[in-house]
Amino acid sequence: MKLSYDDVKRYIAHINLKKIGSFGQKKIIGTKVLIIGVGGLGSPVALYLVSSGINNIGIVDYDKIDISNLHRQILFNEEDVSKFKVDITEKRLKKINSKIKIKK
């Protein structure tokens, strides 16, 4: 796998680190991760994984967003109440990186 020009621009801070470099960033991009629960812990984890370059993410959460979730589940806002967490999570993560593949 070769890093695209856009990948290099996006992840240049990682690539410039001796312990990661372009080889490491390619491994990060190719990594697959399953997140079980996108609540108080899973929400920021999902954001950081996508931001770091992981492009294949599975999400499992059968819950809907409740107003009581909003103070600790940072992916969601008032407009999302009563919607499924996995659907809103996918929408938000694709705004960070439209190339990611999400399986729910």
PDB file of C-alpha atoms in Angstrom:
ATOM      1  CA  MET A   1       0.000   0.000   0.000  1.00  0.00           C
ATOM      2  CA  LYS A   2       1.231   3.452  -0.855  1.00  0.00           C
ATOM      3  CA  LEU A   3       0.230   6.572   1.045  1.00  0.00           C
ATOM      4  CA  SER A   4      -1.666   9.036  -1.112  1.00  0.00           C
ATOM      5  CA  TYR A   5      -0.727  12.694  -1.269  1.00  0.00           C
ATOM      6  CA  ASP A   6      -3.794  13.468   0.875  1.00  0.00           C
ATOM      7  CA  ASP A   7      -2.756  10.823   3.427  1.00  0.00           C
ATOM      8  CA  VAL A   8       0.712  12.352   3.698  1.00  0.00           C
ATOM      9  CA  LYS A   9      -0.764  15.833   4.191  1.00  0.00           C
ATOM     10  CA  ARG A  10      -3.281  14.582   6.760  1.00  0.00           C
ATOM     11  CA  TYR A  11      -0.877  12.431   8.803  1.00  0.00           C
ATOM     12  CA  ILE A  12       2.402  14.318   8.370  1.00  0.00           C
ATOM     13  CA  ALA A  13       2.783  14.727  12.160  1.00  0.00           C
ATOM     14  CA  HIS A  14       2.730  10.924  12.571  1.00  0.00           C
ATOM     15  CA  ILE A  15       4.954  10.358   9.569  1.00  0.00           C
ATOM     16  CA  ASN A  16       7.559  12.752  10.963  1.00  0.00           C
ATOM     17  CA  LEU A  17       7.847  10.717  14.169  1.00  0.00           C
ATOM     18  CA  LYS A  18      10.793   8.318  13.977  1.00  0.00           C
ATOM     19  CA  LYS A  19       8.871   5.536  15.721  1.00  0.00           C
ATOM     20  CA  ILE A  20       5.952   5.734  13.267  1.00  0.00           C
ATOM     21  CA  GLY A  21       7.104   7.096   9.907  1.00  0.00           C
ATOM     22  CA  SER A  22       5.320   6.245   6.668  1.00  0.00           C
ATOM     23  CA  PHE A  23       5.605   2.493   7.334  1.00  0.00           C
ATOM     24  CA  GLY A  24       3.840   2.845  10.674  1.00  0.00           C
ATOM     25  CA  GLN A  25       1.163   5.133   9.266  1.00  0.00           C
ATOM     26  CA  LYS A  26       0.394   2.575   6.560  1.00  0.00           C
ATOM     27  CA  LYS A  27      -0.071  -0.028   9.296  1.00  0.00           C
ATOM     28  CA  ILE A  28      -2.369   2.324  11.211  1.00  0.00           C
ATOM     29  CA  ILE A  29      -4.471   2.984   8.101  1.00  0.00           C
ATOM     30  CA  GLY A  30      -4.768  -0.748   7.441  1.00  0.00           C
ATOM     31  CA  THR A  31      -5.777  -1.632  10.998  1.00  0.00           C
ATOM     32  CA  LYS A  32      -9.300  -2.880  11.727  1.00  0.00           C
ATOM     33  CA  VAL A  33     -10.938  -2.061  15.061  1.00  0.00           C
ATOM     34  CA  LEU A  34     -14.222  -3.092  16.673  1.00  0.00           C
ATOM     35  CA  ILE A  35     -15.757  -0.672  19.172  1.00  0.00           C
ATOM     36  CA  ILE A  36     -18.338  -2.227  21.464  1.00  0.00           C
ATOM     37  CA  GLY A  37     -20.414   0.619  22.846  1.00  0.00           C
ATOM     38  CA  VAL A  38     -20.165   4.255  21.763  1.00  0.00           C
ATOM     39  CA  GLY A  39     -21.107   5.798  25.077  1.00  0.00           C
ATOM     40  CA  GLY A  40     -18.950   7.746  27.502  1.00  0.00           C
ATOM     41  CA  LEU A  41     -15.765   5.842  26.642  1.00  0.00           C
ATOM     42  CA  GLY A  42     -16.508   4.596  23.124  1.00  0.00           C
ATOM     43  CA  SER A  43     -17.355   8.077  21.767  1.00  0.00           C
ATOM     44  CA  PRO A  44     -13.924   9.650  22.309  1.00  0.00           C
ATOM     45  CA  VAL A  45     -12.204   6.376  21.401  1.00  0.00           C
ATOM     46  CA  ALA A  46     -13.984   6.388  18.027  1.00  0.00           C
ATOM     47  CA  LEU A  47     -12.992  10.004  17.385  1.00  0.00           C
ATOM     48  CA  TYR A  48      -9.343   9.404  18.208  1.00  0.00           C
ATOM     49  CA  LEU A  49      -9.116   6.193  16.201  1.00  0.00           C
ATOM     50  CA  VAL A  50     -10.505   7.828  13.065  1.00  0.00           C
ATOM     51  CA  SER A  51      -8.386  10.940  13.588  1.00  0.00           C
ATOM     52  CA  SER A  52      -5.253   8.805  13.911  1.00  0.00           C
ATOM     53  CA  GLY A  53      -5.910   7.177  10.548  1.00  0.00           C
ATOM     54  CA  ILE A  54      -7.681   3.902  11.250  1.00  0.00           C
ATOM     55  CA  ASN A  55      -9.932   3.418   8.236  1.00  0.00           C
ATOM     56  CA  ASN A  56     -11.852   0.231   9.093  1.00  0.00           C
ATOM     57  CA  ILE A  57     -14.090   0.413  12.135  1.00  0.00           C
ATOM     58  CA  GLY A  58     -16.864  -1.828  13.368  1.00  0.00           C
ATOM     59  CA  ILE A  59     -19.386  -0.365  15.806  1.00  0.00           C
ATOM     60  CA  VAL A  60     -21.745  -2.325  18.052  1.00  0.00           C
ATOM     61  CA  ASP A  61     -24.281  -0.466  20.184  1.00  0.00           C
ATOM     62  CA  TYR A  62     -28.011  -1.127  20.177  1.00  0.00           C
ATOM     63  CA  ASP A  63     -28.888   1.897  22.295  1.00  0.00           C
ATOM     64  CA  LYS A  64     -30.585   5.133  21.305  1.00  0.00           C
ATOM     65  CA  ILE A  65     -29.306   8.511  22.426  1.00  0.00           C
ATOM     66  CA  ASP A  66     -30.967   9.910  25.532  1.00  0.00           C
ATOM     67  CA  ILE A  67     -30.717  13.476  26.773  1.00  0.00           C
ATOM     68  CA  SER A  68     -28.983  12.116  29.879  1.00  0.00           C
ATOM     69  CA  ASN A  69     -26.108  10.951  27.629  1.00  0.00           C
ATOM     70  CA  LEU A  70     -25.189  14.379  26.288  1.00  0.00           C
ATOM     71  CA  HIS A  71     -22.952  15.568  29.131  1.00  0.00           C
ATOM     72  CA  ARG A  72     -20.510  12.670  28.683  1.00  0.00           C
ATOM     73  CA  GLN A  73     -20.956  11.263  25.169  1.00  0.00           C
ATOM     74  CA  ILE A  74     -19.185  13.818  23.031  1.00  0.00           C
ATOM     75  CA  LEU A  75     -20.311  12.611  19.609  1.00  0.00           C
ATOM     76  CA  PHE A  76     -23.933  13.520  20.258  1.00  0.00           C
ATOM     77  CA  ASN A  77     -26.022  16.678  20.669  1.00  0.00           C
ATOM     78  CA  GLU A  78     -29.658  17.597  21.379  1.00  0.00           C
ATOM     79  CA  GLU A  79     -30.721  17.018  17.770  1.00  0.00           C
ATOM     80  CA  ASP A  80     -29.611  13.384  18.081  1.00  0.00           C
ATOM     81  CA  VAL A  81     -31.881  12.412  20.996  1.00  0.00           C
ATOM     82  CA  SER A  82     -33.930   9.247  20.232  1.00  0.00           C
ATOM     83  CA  LYS A  83     -31.706   8.291  17.273  1.00  0.00           C
ATOM     84  CA  PHE A  84     -29.521   5.194  17.230  1.00  0.00           C
ATOM     85  CA  LYS A  85     -25.991   5.805  18.489  1.00  0.00           C
ATOM     86  CA  VAL A  86     -24.397   3.768  15.702  1.00  0.00           C
ATOM     87  CA  ASP A  87     -26.093   5.842  12.993  1.00  0.00           C
ATOM     88  CA  ILE A  88     -25.039   9.184  14.456  1.00  0.00           C
ATOM     89  CA  THR A  89     -21.545   7.886  15.207  1.00  0.00           C
ATOM     90  CA  GLU A  90     -21.108   6.823  11.584  1.00  0.00           C
ATOM     91  CA  LYS A  91     -22.315  10.217  10.354  1.00  0.00           C
ATOM     92  CA  ARG A  92     -19.938  12.141  12.647  1.00  0.00           C
ATOM     93  CA  LEU A  93     -16.912   9.958  11.931  1.00  0.00           C
ATOM     94  CA  LYS A  94     -17.405  10.272   8.176  1.00  0.00           C
ATOM     95  CA  LYS A  95     -17.274  14.051   8.600  1.00  0.00           C
ATOM     96  CA  ILE A  96     -13.764  13.615  10.005  1.00  0.00           C
ATOM     97  CA  ASN A  97     -12.651  11.212   7.267  1.00  0.00           C
ATOM     98  CA  SER A  98     -15.016  10.453   4.396  1.00  0.00           C
ATOM     99  CA  LYS A  99     -12.845   7.511   3.259  1.00  0.00           C
ATOM    100  CA  ILE A 100     -13.415   5.369   6.352  1.00  0.00           C
ATOM    101  CA  LYS A 101     -15.330   2.112   6.177  1.00  0.00           C
ATOM    102  CA  ILE A 102     -17.765   1.586   9.016  1.00  0.00           C
ATOM    103  CA  LYS A 103     -19.558  -1.672   9.678  1.00  0.00           C
ATOM    104  CA  LYS A 104     -22.432  -1.586  12.129  1.00  0.00           C
TER     105      LYS A 104
END
